[in-house]
mmCIF file of C-alpha atoms in Angstrom:
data_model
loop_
_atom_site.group_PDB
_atom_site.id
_atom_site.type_symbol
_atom_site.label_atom_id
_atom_site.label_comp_id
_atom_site.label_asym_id
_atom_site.label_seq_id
_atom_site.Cartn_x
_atom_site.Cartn_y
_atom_site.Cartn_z
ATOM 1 C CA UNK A 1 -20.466 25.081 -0.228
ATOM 2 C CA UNK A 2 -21.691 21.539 -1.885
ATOM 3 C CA UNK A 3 -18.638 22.145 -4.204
ATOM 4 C CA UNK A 4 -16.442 22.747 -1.639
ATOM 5 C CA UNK A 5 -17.127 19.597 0.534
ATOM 6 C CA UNK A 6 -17.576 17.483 -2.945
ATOM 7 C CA UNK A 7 -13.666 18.316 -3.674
ATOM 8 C CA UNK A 8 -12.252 17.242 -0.367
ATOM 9 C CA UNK A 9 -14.365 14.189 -0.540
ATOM 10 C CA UNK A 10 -12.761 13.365 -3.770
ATOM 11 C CA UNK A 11 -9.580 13.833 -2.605
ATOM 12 C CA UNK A 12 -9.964 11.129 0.510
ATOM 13 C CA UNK A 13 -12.706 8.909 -1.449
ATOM 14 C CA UNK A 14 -10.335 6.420 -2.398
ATOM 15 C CA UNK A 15 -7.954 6.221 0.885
ATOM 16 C CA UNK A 16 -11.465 6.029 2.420
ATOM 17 C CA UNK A 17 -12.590 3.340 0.553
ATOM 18 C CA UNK A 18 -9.516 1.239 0.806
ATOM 19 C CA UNK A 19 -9.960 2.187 4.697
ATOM 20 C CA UNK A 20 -13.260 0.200 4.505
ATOM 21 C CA UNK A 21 -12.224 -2.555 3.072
ATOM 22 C CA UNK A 22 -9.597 -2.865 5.110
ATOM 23 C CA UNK A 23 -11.750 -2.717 8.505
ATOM 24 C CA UNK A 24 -14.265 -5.515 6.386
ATOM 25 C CA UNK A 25 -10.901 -7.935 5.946
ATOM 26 C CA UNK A 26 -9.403 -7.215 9.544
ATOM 27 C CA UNK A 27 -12.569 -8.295 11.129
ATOM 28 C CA UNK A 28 -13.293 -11.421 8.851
ATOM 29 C CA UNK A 29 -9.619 -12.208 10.232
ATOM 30 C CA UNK A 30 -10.156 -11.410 13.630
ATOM 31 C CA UNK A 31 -12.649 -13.676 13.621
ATOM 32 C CA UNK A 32 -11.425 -16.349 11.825
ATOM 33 C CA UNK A 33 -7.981 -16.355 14.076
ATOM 34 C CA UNK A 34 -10.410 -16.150 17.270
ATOM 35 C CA UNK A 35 -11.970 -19.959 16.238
ATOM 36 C CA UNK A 36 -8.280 -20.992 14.691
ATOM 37 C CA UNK A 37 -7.266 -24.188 16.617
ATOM 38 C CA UNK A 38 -4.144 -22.673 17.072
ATOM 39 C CA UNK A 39 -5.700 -19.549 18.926
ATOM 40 C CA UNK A 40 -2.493 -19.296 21.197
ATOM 41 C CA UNK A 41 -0.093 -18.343 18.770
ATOM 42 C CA UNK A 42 -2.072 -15.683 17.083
ATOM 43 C CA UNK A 43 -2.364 -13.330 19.789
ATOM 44 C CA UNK A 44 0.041 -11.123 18.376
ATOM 45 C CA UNK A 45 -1.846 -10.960 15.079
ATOM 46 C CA UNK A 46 -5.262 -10.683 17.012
ATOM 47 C CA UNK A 47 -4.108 -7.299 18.673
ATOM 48 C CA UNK A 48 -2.848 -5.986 15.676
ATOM 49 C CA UNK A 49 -5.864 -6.227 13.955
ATOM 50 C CA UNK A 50 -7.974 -5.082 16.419
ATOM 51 C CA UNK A 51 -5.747 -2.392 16.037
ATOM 52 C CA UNK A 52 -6.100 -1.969 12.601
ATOM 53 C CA UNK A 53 -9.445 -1.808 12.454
ATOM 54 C CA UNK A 54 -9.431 0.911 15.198
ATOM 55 C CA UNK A 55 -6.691 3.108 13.151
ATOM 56 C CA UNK A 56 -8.310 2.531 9.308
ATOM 57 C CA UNK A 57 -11.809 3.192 11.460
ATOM 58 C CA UNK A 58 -10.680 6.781 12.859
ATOM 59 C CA UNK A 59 -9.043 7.558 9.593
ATOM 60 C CA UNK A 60 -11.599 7.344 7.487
ATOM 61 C CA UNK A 61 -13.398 9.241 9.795
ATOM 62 C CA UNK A 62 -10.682 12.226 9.978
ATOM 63 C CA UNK A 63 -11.072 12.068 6.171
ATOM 64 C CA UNK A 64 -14.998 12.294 5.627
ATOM 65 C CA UNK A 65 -14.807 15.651 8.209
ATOM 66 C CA UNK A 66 -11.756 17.000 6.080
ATOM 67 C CA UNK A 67 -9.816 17.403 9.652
ATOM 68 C CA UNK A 68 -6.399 19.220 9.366
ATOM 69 C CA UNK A 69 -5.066 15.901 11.605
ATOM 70 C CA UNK A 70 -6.092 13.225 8.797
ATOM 71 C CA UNK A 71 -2.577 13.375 7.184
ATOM 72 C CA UNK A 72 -1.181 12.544 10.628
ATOM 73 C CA UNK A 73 -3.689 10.157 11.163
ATOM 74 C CA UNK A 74 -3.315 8.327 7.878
ATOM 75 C CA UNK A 75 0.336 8.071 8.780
ATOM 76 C CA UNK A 76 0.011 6.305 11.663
ATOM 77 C CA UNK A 77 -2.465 3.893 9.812
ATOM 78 C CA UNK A 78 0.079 3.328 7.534
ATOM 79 C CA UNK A 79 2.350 2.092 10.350
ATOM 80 C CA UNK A 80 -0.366 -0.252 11.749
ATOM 81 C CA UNK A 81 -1.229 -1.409 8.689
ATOM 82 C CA UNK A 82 1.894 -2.544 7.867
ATOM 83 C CA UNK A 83 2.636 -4.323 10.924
ATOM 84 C CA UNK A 84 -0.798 -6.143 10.806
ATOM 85 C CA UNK A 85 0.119 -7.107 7.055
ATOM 86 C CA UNK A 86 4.103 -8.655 8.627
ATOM 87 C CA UNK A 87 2.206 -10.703 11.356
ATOM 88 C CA UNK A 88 -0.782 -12.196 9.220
ATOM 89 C CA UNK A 89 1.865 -12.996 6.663
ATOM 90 C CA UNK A 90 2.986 -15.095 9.113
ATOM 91 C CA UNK A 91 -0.350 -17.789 8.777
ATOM 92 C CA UNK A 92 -0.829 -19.678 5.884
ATOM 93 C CA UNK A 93 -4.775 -19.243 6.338
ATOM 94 C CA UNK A 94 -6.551 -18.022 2.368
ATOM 95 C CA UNK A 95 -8.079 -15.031 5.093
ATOM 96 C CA UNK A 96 -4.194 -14.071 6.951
ATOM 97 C CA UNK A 97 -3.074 -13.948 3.094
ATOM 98 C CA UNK A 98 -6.098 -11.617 1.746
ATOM 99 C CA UNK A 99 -5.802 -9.818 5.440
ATOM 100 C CA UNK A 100 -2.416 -9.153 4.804
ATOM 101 C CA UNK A 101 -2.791 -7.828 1.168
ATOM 102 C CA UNK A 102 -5.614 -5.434 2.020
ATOM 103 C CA UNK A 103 -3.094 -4.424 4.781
ATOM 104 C CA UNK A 104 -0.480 -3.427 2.351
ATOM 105 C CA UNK A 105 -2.792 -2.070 -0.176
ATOM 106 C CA UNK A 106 -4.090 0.292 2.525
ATOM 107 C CA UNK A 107 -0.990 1.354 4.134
ATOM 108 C CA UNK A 108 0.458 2.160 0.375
ATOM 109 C CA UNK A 109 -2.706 4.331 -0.196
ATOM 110 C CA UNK A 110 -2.577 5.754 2.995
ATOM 111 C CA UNK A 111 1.118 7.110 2.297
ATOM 112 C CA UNK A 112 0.195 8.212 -0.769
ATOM 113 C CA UNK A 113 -2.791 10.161 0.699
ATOM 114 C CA UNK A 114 -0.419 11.964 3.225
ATOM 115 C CA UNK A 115 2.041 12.982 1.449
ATOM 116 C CA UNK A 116 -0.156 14.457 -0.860
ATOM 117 C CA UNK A 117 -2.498 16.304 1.305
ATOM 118 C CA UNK A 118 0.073 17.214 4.228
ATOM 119 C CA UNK A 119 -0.461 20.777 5.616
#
């Protein structure tokens, strides 16, 4: 059984990790739009990464428990993802820019995790 779960592990570990990461930037930008003196014109941007996080959160969770729904799930990540990444783009702020990177990098993993694992 340790086998078993160590291989489906290794198949998610890295769409898991970039998951993470992803959650770390989106809330460093959350935050950092929140106290932005232009507040008003990011609300579009602070939705979708509160969004983001939420998606890349439940992901990575449908990963680590190997659910039959994580391909699914990492689909729609990709989505959010991707429209996170088009609105932070938006900002010229060093953390929008890294936000929106992260957002890409995920979304690209996330596709890549789906299509490979789809059942």
């Amino acid at each position: 059984m340790p086998t078993m779960m160590k291989t489906h592990m290794d198949k998610y570990q890295k769409c898991i990790d970039i998951c993470n990461q992803c959650i770390t930037e989106c809330e460093f930008c959350l935050d950092a739009c929140l106290h932005a003196p232009d507040v008003d014109k990011r609300v579009e941007c602070i939705e979708l990464l509160k969004d983001c996080i939420e998606i890349c959160s439940i992901s990575a969770k449908y990963m680590a428990g190997n659910s039959r729904f994580a391909s699914q799930i990492c689909e729609l990540c990709a989505e959010i993802c991707d429209a996170c990444a088009a609105e932070c783009e938006k900002f010229e702020d060093t953390h929008c820019q890294t936000c929106a990177q992260i957002c890409r990098d995920c979304a690209a993993e996330c596709r890549n995790m789906a299509e490979a694992h789809q059942f």
